[in-house]
């Protein structure tokens, strides 16, 4: 208590100075994240348009009513969810398996080499990952179709799979690309979690005659639970709100499985001639709320388990 | 399994026949085989694009994986014959350097202040930063960011991209620096204060040297994001000369002429290599920083 009193004085005296350090970060944060979000919320209640000179009119919940009665809204949300379900299991299970294997590598030099290779995809910037895989999946020169057609002979040039461009294969193709991208990064996360488990625990279990699977299920799994929860929540959120990949691989065909709520919003805001920003903002808010609703459920389930 | 592990640890196993060795070390062999399979999967797409960049043009059209004739002239060609390439490359370097620099400065100052200066409203700022990570801000805010940029006259301006780029990773960068500064004992900072150092000198002389690993993480994270940003760049600029290199690459249709496949691949290799090389050199610091900053945050 006495300490609290003495430390109160200097803090009150230079109460301005700490904020000098915070101002740059907070200014950018408010200007380009907090304000834009509240602005979009406001826009979603109006008939706002960039291109007209007339001031935006308040239309209440009209945009939301139109969006919620629009089958495309629900279809586009469902597509985002579908993609998440294709992506999430692979991006958790494969790195988990790989991390358990690498954790047992005894040679420190080899372990370092593996770690460096693992993080290489993570330091490739997003767009360059998409460009690389756009070429991998390319119909003409892509190595995937080359192997399927020329090497394995499973297809001919005429019926070779069309991976991208809004076909039914496009969402799985993007999911595979995303799993590749996150493989190393997530493995590093799990490795950090494994390193935190005391080595005596699995050793003791092994001496008690537990097999590898039992050790994983009863010992390792509990140690990794916090990291697994963080990864599931974070990746669920990001994969529900994917947009760049769909813009590059899918385009603006409404029948394409890549036409999710993010693309629907972008299409309304920037691509269609009329530029209905008010309606687009409502789509964006609905998508964001649905995403956060699921994230909240996940957080609730995980919180109860500890 | 247990015996194989013992032998592996001893390192001086009695002489064994190859078959017997394999039988005893089966688990080890399978483990390394699986790990290496994953490593190959990670590296193969990159190896393919590297190979593509040195293929002769007819080989590229045929699509053979291994070329009949190598051609190393594509790298020279893309620099001398594609007029927009140096411009786009310059745009990328300029925007990324400015973004990384400004974001890092903001993050260091804010992280330091939040931990060691304890400003009023600090916890509220932290809560807001955390909350922003759970909202799809980047996607939804694009509508009003377009409005802001057009109000400021920054549509189609390369420099204008820097402003929204700074905020893309600002929240996570501040949080990383905050947890790095939390590792520095408060007494150390107090000691500097008692010696008469002001908050700026304390940060510069005591805080920064100890926050080095976290700085590397913030640097790399921001570099990767700014170097490869697509959504904002494609929305806020129209002319190819205002855009960054990856966005131009994403729009390029492979085919003939200056965008023939090996030439595209050469551009790709030029754009992707700096990050990988920088990371390989900094990996030790990066992993330490990751342990200090991200895993705790």
CSV table of N, CA and C in Angstrom, one decimal, chain A residues 95-104 115 186-199 202 215-216 219-225 227, chain B residues 295:
chain,number,residue,atom,x,y,z
A,95,UNK,N,0.8,-30.9,-39.4
A,95,UNK,CA,1.9,-30.3,-38.6
A,95,UNK,C,2.1,-31.0,-37.3
A,96,UNK,N,1.0,-31.4,-36.7
A,96,UNK,CA,1.1,-32.1,-35.4
A,96,UNK,C,2.0,-33.4,-35.5
A,97,UNK,N,1.6,-34.2,-36.6
A,97,UNK,CA,2.4,-35.4,-36.9
A,97,UNK,C,3.9,-35.1,-37.1
A,98,UNK,N,4.1,-34.1,-38.0
A,98,UNK,CA,5.5,-33.8,-38.3
A,98,UNK,C,6.2,-33.3,-37.1
A,99,UNK,N,5.6,-32.5,-36.2
A,99,UNK,CA,6.3,-32.0,-35.1
A,99,UNK,C,6.7,-33.1,-34.1
A,100,UNK,N,5.8,-34.1,-34.0
A,100,UNK,CA,6.1,-35.2,-33.1
A,100,UNK,C,7.3,-36.0,-33.6
A,101,UNK,N,7.4,-36.1,-34.9
A,101,UNK,CA,8.5,-36.8,-35.5
A,101,UNK,C,9.8,-36.0,-35.4
A,102,UNK,N,9.7,-34.7,-35.7
A,102,UNK,CA,11.0,-33.9,-35.6
A,102,UNK,C,11.4,-33.7,-34.2
A,103,UNK,N,10.5,-33.7,-33.2
A,103,UNK,CA,10.9,-33.5,-31.8
A,103,UNK,C,11.8,-34.6,-31.4
A,104,UNK,N,11.8,-35.8,-32.0
A,104,UNK,CA,12.6,-36.9,-31.6
A,104,UNK,C,14.0,-37.0,-32.3
A,115,UNK,N,14.3,-27.2,-39.2
A,115,UNK,CA,13.5,-26.0,-38.7
A,115,UNK,C,13.6,-24.9,-39.8
A,186,UNK,N,3.1,-24.0,-38.6
A,186,UNK,CA,2.4,-24.7,-37.5
A,186,UNK,C,3.2,-25.7,-36.8
A,187,UNK,N,4.1,-26.4,-37.6
A,187,UNK,CA,5.0,-27.4,-37.0
A,187,UNK,C,5.9,-26.7,-36.0
A,188,UNK,N,6.4,-25.6,-36.3
A,188,UNK,CA,7.2,-24.8,-35.4
A,188,UNK,C,6.5,-24.5,-34.1
A,189,UNK,N,5.2,-24.1,-34.2
A,189,UNK,CA,4.4,-23.9,-33.1
A,189,UNK,C,4.3,-25.1,-32.2
A,190,UNK,N,3.9,-26.3,-32.8
A,190,UNK,CA,3.8,-27.5,-32.1
A,190,UNK,C,5.1,-27.9,-31.5
A,191,UNK,N,6.2,-27.7,-32.2
A,191,UNK,CA,7.5,-28.0,-31.6
A,191,UNK,C,7.8,-27.3,-30.3
A,192,UNK,N,7.4,-26.0,-30.4
A,192,UNK,CA,7.6,-25.2,-29.1
A,192,UNK,C,6.7,-25.8,-28.0
A,193,UNK,N,5.5,-26.2,-28.3
A,193,UNK,CA,4.7,-26.8,-27.3
A,193,UNK,C,5.3,-28.1,-26.8
A,194,UNK,N,5.8,-29.0,-27.7
A,194,UNK,CA,6.4,-30.2,-27.3
A,194,UNK,C,7.6,-30.0,-26.4
A,195,UNK,N,8.4,-28.9,-26.7
A,195,UNK,CA,9.6,-28.7,-25.9
A,195,UNK,C,9.2,-28.3,-24.5
A,196,UNK,N,8.0,-27.8,-24.3
A,196,UNK,CA,7.5,-27.4,-23.0
A,196,UNK,C,7.1,-28.6,-22.1
A,197,UNK,N,6.8,-29.7,-22.7
A,197,UNK,CA,6.4,-30.9,-22.0
A,197,UNK,C,7.6,-31.5,-21.3
A,198,UNK,N,7.6,-31.7,-20.0
A,198,UNK,CA,8.8,-32.3,-19.3
A,198,UNK,C,9.0,-33.7,-19.9
A,199,UNK,N,10.3,-34.0,-20.2
A,199,UNK,CA,10.7,-35.2,-20.9
A,199,UNK,C,10.4,-36.4,-20.0
A,202,UNK,N,6.6,-38.6,-20.8
A,202,UNK,CA,6.5,-39.7,-21.7
A,202,UNK,C,7.4,-40.9,-21.4
A,215,UNK,N,0.8,-43.0,-25.4
A,215,UNK,CA,1.6,-41.9,-24.9
A,215,UNK,C,1.1,-40.6,-25.5
A,216,UNK,N,0.8,-40.6,-26.8
A,216,UNK,CA,0.3,-39.4,-27.5
A,216,UNK,C,-1.0,-39.0,-26.9
A,219,UNK,N,-0.5,-38.2,-22.8
A,219,UNK,CA,0.5,-37.3,-22.3
A,219,UNK,C,0.6,-36.1,-23.2
A,220,UNK,N,1.1,-36.4,-24.5
A,220,UNK,CA,1.4,-35.3,-25.4
A,220,UNK,C,0.2,-34.4,-25.7
A,221,UNK,N,-0.9,-35.1,-25.9
A,221,UNK,CA,-2.1,-34.3,-26.3
A,221,UNK,C,-2.5,-33.2,-25.3
A,222,UNK,N,-2.4,-33.6,-24.0
A,222,UNK,CA,-2.7,-32.6,-23.0
A,222,UNK,C,-1.7,-31.4,-23.0
A,223,UNK,N,-0.4,-31.8,-23.2
A,223,UNK,CA,0.6,-30.7,-23.2
A,223,UNK,C,0.4,-29.8,-24.4
A,224,UNK,N,-0.1,-30.3,-25.5
A,224,UNK,CA,-0.2,-29.5,-26.7
A,224,UNK,C,-1.6,-28.7,-26.8
A,225,UNK,N,-2.5,-29.1,-25.9
A,225,UNK,CA,-3.8,-28.5,-26.0
A,225,UNK,C,-3.9,-27.0,-26.1
A,227,UNK,N,-1.8,-24.8,-27.4
A,227,UNK,CA,-1.3,-24.4,-28.7
A,227,UNK,C,-2.3,-24.8,-29.8
B,295,UNK,N,5.1,-17.0,-28.8
B,295,UNK,CA,4.6,-18.2,-28.0
B,295,UNK,C,4.0,-17.7,-26.7
